[in-house]
Coordinates of N, CA and C in Angstrom, one line a residue:
M1 N -47.9 183.3 171.7 CA -47.8 181.9 172.1 C -46.7 181.5 173.1
S2 N -45.6 182.4 172.6 CA -44.3 182.1 173.4 C -44.5 182.6 174.8
A3 N -45.1 183.7 175.1 CA -45.1 184.1 176.5 C -46.0 183.1 177.4
Q4 N -47.2 182.6 176.5 CA -47.9 181.7 177.2 C -47.1 180.4 177.5
N5 N -46.4 180.0 176.7 CA -45.6 178.8 176.9 C -44.7 179.1 177.9
S6 N -44.0 180.3 178.0 CA -43.0 180.5 178.9 C -43.6 180.6 180.4
T7 N -44.9 181.1 180.5 CA -45.6 181.2 181.8 C -46.0 179.8 182.2
G8 N -46.3 178.9 181.1 CA -46.7 177.5 181.4 C -45.5 176.8 182.0
I9 N -44.3 177.0 181.3 CA -43.0 176.4 181.8 C -42.7 176.8 183.1
Q10 N -42.8 178.1 183.4 CA -42.5 178.7 184.7 C -43.5 178.2 185.7
T11 N -44.7 178.1 185.5 CA -45.6 177.5 186.4 C -45.2 176.0 186.8
L12 N -44.8 175.2 185.8 CA -44.4 173.8 185.9 C -43.1 173.8 186.8
L13 N -42.2 174.6 186.5 CA -40.9 174.8 187.3 C -41.1 175.0 188.7
D14 N -42.0 176.0 188.9 CA -42.5 176.4 190.4 C -43.2 175.2 191.0
A15 N -44.0 174.5 190.3 CA -44.6 173.4 190.9 C -43.8 172.3 191.2
E16 N -42.7 172.1 190.3 CA -41.6 171.1 190.5 C -40.9 171.3 191.8
R17 N -40.4 172.7 192.0 CA -39.6 173.1 193.1 C -40.6 173.0 194.4
E18 N -41.8 173.4 194.3 CA -42.6 173.1 195.5 C -42.8 171.7 195.9
A19 N -42.9 170.8 194.8 CA -42.9 169.4 195.0 C -41.7 168.9 195.6
S20 N -40.5 169.4 195.2 CA -39.2 169.0 195.8 C -39.2 169.3 197.2
K21 N -39.7 170.6 197.7 CA -39.5 171.0 199.0 C -40.5 170.1 199.9
I22 N -41.7 169.8 199.3 CA -42.6 168.8 200.0 C -42.0 167.4 200.3
V23 N -41.3 166.9 199.2 CA -40.7 165.6 199.3 C -39.5 165.8 200.4
Q24 N -38.7 166.8 200.4 CA -37.7 167.0 201.3 C -38.1 166.9 202.7
Q25 N -39.2 167.8 202.9 CA -39.8 167.9 204.2 C -40.2 166.7 204.7
A26 N -40.9 165.9 203.8 CA -41.4 164.5 204.2 C -40.3 163.5 204.6
R27 N -39.2 163.7 203.8 CA -37.9 162.8 204.2 C -37.3 163.2 205.6
E28 N -37.3 164.4 205.6 CA -36.7 165.0 207.1 C -37.7 164.5 208.1
L29 N -39.0 164.6 208.0 CA -39.9 164.3 209.1 C -39.9 162.8 209.3
R30 N -39.7 162.0 208.2 CA -39.5 160.5 208.4 C -38.3 160.2 209.2
T31 N -37.2 160.8 208.7 CA -36.0 160.6 209.5 C -36.1 161.0 210.9
K32 N -36.7 162.0 211.2 CA -37.0 162.4 212.6 C -37.9 161.5 213.4
R33 N -38.9 160.9 212.7 CA -39.8 160.0 213.5 C -39.0 158.6 213.7
V34 N -38.1 158.3 212.7 CA -37.4 157.0 212.8 C -36.5 157.2 214.1
R35 N -35.7 158.3 214.2 CA -34.8 158.6 215.3 C -35.6 158.6 216.6
E36 N -36.7 159.3 216.7 CA -37.5 159.2 217.9 C -38.0 157.9 218.2
A37 N -38.5 157.1 217.3 CA -38.9 155.8 217.6 C -37.7 154.9 218.1
R38 N -36.5 155.1 217.5 CA -35.3 154.4 217.9 C -35.0 154.8 219.3
D39 N -35.0 156.0 219.6 CA -34.8 156.5 221.0 C -35.8 155.9 222.0
E40 N -37.0 156.0 221.7 CA -38.1 155.5 222.6 C -37.9 154.0 222.7
A41 N -37.5 153.2 221.8 CA -37.3 151.7 221.8 C -36.1 151.6 222.9
K42 N -35.1 152.4 222.6 CA -33.9 152.2 223.6 C -34.4 152.4 225.0
K43 N -35.2 153.4 225.2 CA -35.6 153.8 226.6 C -36.6 152.5 227.2
E44 N -37.4 152.0 226.3 CA -38.2 150.9 226.8 C -37.3 149.7 227.0
I45 N -36.3 149.4 226.1 CA -35.5 148.2 226.4 C -34.7 148.5 227.7
E46 N -34.1 149.6 227.8 CA -33.5 149.9 229.2 C -34.4 149.8 230.5
A47 N -35.7 150.2 230.4 CA -36.5 150.1 231.4 C -36.8 148.6 231.6
Y48 N -36.9 147.9 230.7 CA -37.3 146.4 230.7 C -36.0 145.6 231.4
R49 N -34.9 146.1 230.8 CA -33.7 145.4 231.4 C -33.6 145.7 232.9
Q50 N -33.8 146.9 233.4 CA -33.7 147.3 234.7 C -34.7 146.6 235.6
A51 N -36.0 146.3 235.0 CA -36.9 145.6 235.7 C -36.6 144.2 235.9
K52 N -36.0 143.5 234.8 CA -35.7 142.2 235.0 C -34.4 142.0 235.8
E53 N -33.5 143.0 235.8 CA -32.3 142.9 236.8 C -32.9 143.0 238.1
E54 N -33.7 143.9 238.5 CA -34.1 144.0 239.8 C -34.9 142.7 240.2
E55 N -35.6 142.2 239.4 CA -36.4 140.7 239.6 C -35.5 139.8 239.9
F56 N -34.4 139.6 239.1 CA -33.3 138.6 239.5 C -32.8 138.8 240.6
K57 N -32.4 140.0 241.1 CA -31.7 140.5 242.3 C -32.6 139.9 243.5
K58 N -33.9 140.1 243.4 CA -34.8 139.7 244.4 C -34.8 138.3 244.6
F59 N -35.0 137.5 243.3 CA -35.0 136.2 243.5 C -33.7 135.5 244.0
E60 N -32.6 136.1 243.6 CA -31.3 135.7 244.0 C -31.1 135.9 245.6
A61 N -31.5 137.0 246.1 CA -31.6 137.3 247.6 C -32.4 136.3 248.3
E62 N -33.6 136.0 247.8 CA -34.6 135.0 248.5 C -34.0 133.6 248.5
H63 N -33.3 133.2 247.4 CA -32.9 131.9 247.4 C -31.5 131.9 248.1
T64 N -30.8 132.8 248.2 CA -29.5 132.8 248.9 C -29.7 132.7 250.3
K65 N -30.7 133.4 250.8 CA -31.0 133.4 252.1 C -31.5 131.9 252.6
G66 N -32.1 131.3 251.9 CA -32.4 129.9 252.1 C -31.3 129.1 252.2
N67 N -30.4 129.2 251.2 CA -29.1 128.4 251.3 C -28.4 128.7 252.5
K68 N -28.3 129.9 253.0 CA -27.5 130.3 254.0 C -28.1 129.7 255.3
D69 N -29.4 129.7 255.5 CA -30.1 129.1 256.5 C -29.7 127.7 256.6
A70 N -29.8 126.9 255.4 CA -29.6 125.5 255.4 C -28.1 125.2 255.7
E71 N -27.2 126.0 255.3 CA -25.7 125.9 255.5 C -25.5 126.2 257.1
D72 N -26.0 127.1 257.8 CA -25.9 127.2 259.1 C -26.5 126.1 259.9
E73 N -27.6 125.5 259.4 CA -28.2 124.4 260.3 C -27.3 123.2 260.1
A74 N -26.7 123.0 258.9 CA -25.8 121.8 258.7 C -24.6 122.0 259.5
N75 N -24.0 123.2 259.7 CA -22.9 123.6 260.5 C -23.2 123.3 262.0
R76 N -24.4 123.6 262.4 CA -24.8 123.4 263.9 C -24.7 121.9 264.1
E77 N -25.4 121.2 263.1 CA -25.6 119.6 263.3 C -24.2 119.0 263.4
A78 N -23.3 119.4 262.5 CA -21.9 118.9 262.5 C -21.4 119.2 263.8
D79 N -21.5 120.3 264.2 CA -20.7 120.8 265.5 C -21.3 119.9 266.7
E80 N -22.6 119.6 266.8 CA -23.2 118.7 267.7 C -22.7 117.3 267.7
N81 N -22.5 116.9 266.3 CA -22.0 115.5 266.2 C -20.5 115.4 266.6
I82 N -19.8 116.3 266.4 CA -18.5 116.4 266.9 C -18.3 116.3 268.3
K83 N -19.2 117.1 269.0 CA -19.2 117.3 270.5 C -19.6 115.8 271.0
E84 N -20.5 115.1 270.5 CA -21.0 113.9 270.9 C -19.8 112.8 270.6
I85 N -19.2 112.8 269.7 CA -18.0 112.0 269.4 C -16.9 112.1 270.3
K86 N -16.5 113.5 270.7 CA -15.5 113.8 271.5 C -15.9 113.3 273.0
Q87 N -17.2 113.5 273.3 CA -17.7 113.0 274.6 C -17.5 111.6 274.7
A88 N -18.0 110.8 273.8 CA -18.0 109.4 273.8 C -16.5 109.0 273.9
G89 N -15.6 109.6 273.3 CA -14.1 109.3 273.2 C -13.6 109.5 274.7
K90 N -14.0 110.6 275.4 CA -13.6 110.8 276.7 C -14.0 109.8 277.7
Q91 N -15.3 109.3 277.5 CA -16.1 108.5 278.4 C -15.4 107.0 278.1
H92 N -15.0 106.6 277.1 CA -14.5 105.4 276.8 C -13.0 105.3 276.5
Q93 N -12.3 106.3 276.8 CA -10.8 106.4 276.5 C -10.1 105.3 277.3
A94 N -10.3 105.1 278.5 CA -9.6 104.3 279.5 C -9.8 102.8 278.7
K95 N -11.0 102.5 278.4 CA -11.4 101.2 278.0 C -10.6 100.8 276.7
V96 N -10.7 101.7 275.8 CA -10.0 101.6 274.5 C -8.5 101.5 274.7
V97 N -7.8 102.2 275.5 CA -6.5 102.2 275.7 C -6.2 100.7 276.3
E98 N -7.0 100.4 277.4 CA -6.8 99.0 277.9 C -7.0 97.9 276.9
D99 N -7.9 98.0 276.1 CA -8.2 96.9 275.0 C -7.0 96.8 274.0
L100 N -6.5 98.1 273.5 CA -5.3 98.1 272.6 C -4.2 97.5 273.3
L101 N -3.8 97.8 274.6 CA -2.7 97.3 275.2 C -2.8 95.7 275.3
K102 N -4.0 95.2 275.9 CA -4.4 93.8 275.8 C -4.1 93.1 274.6
G103 N -4.5 93.7 273.5 CA -4.5 93.1 272.1 C -2.8 93.0 271.8
V104 N -2.0 94.0 272.1 CA -0.7 94.0 271.8 C 0.0 93.1 272.7
L105 N -0.1 93.2 274.1 CA 0.6 92.4 274.9 C 0.3 91.0 275.0
E106 N -1.0 90.7 274.9 CA -1.5 89.3 274.9 C -1.9 88.7 273.5
A107 N -1.1 89.0 272.5 CA -1.3 88.4 271.3 C -1.3 86.9 271.1
Q108 N -2.2 86.5 270.5 CA -2.5 85.0 270.2 C -2.4 84.7 268.7
P109 N -1.3 84.5 268.1 CA -1.1 84.3 266.8 C -1.9 83.2 266.3
V110 N -2.5 83.2 265.1 CA -3.3 82.1 264.5 C -2.6 81.8 263.2
P111 N -2.3 80.6 262.8 CA -1.9 80.3 261.4 C -2.9 80.5 260.4
P112 N -2.4 81.1 259.3 CA -3.4 81.2 258.2 C -4.0 79.9 257.8
S113 N -5.3 79.9 257.3 CA -6.0 78.7 256.9 C -5.7 78.6 255.3
A114 N -5.6 77.5 254.9 CA -5.1 77.2 253.5 C -6.5 77.3 252.7
A115 N -6.7 78.4 251.8 CA -7.9 78.5 251.2 C -7.9 78.1 249.8

């Protein structure tokens, strides 16, 4: 009976070693799958980030162009207004000087009213 027990024990030990190997392989496989999933997730995140970055740059370029056009139009209008003011100043320069001199030389003081 001793040989039979020893064979049974040996069979159990062999089965335990085989089970340990299977468990170890399963752990390694699981670890490998987790790493692969993490790497794949990083790639997807990077691709998504790049797509959103490109979308933002496109949006920014479109709206910056609109602002640039509006700024150029405002500068043109301001330049036109400045030209008109200078033109009006040149046309009425003599009259303005004459009115200023008349106001200074022909001053008519008025006493303040009691309020």
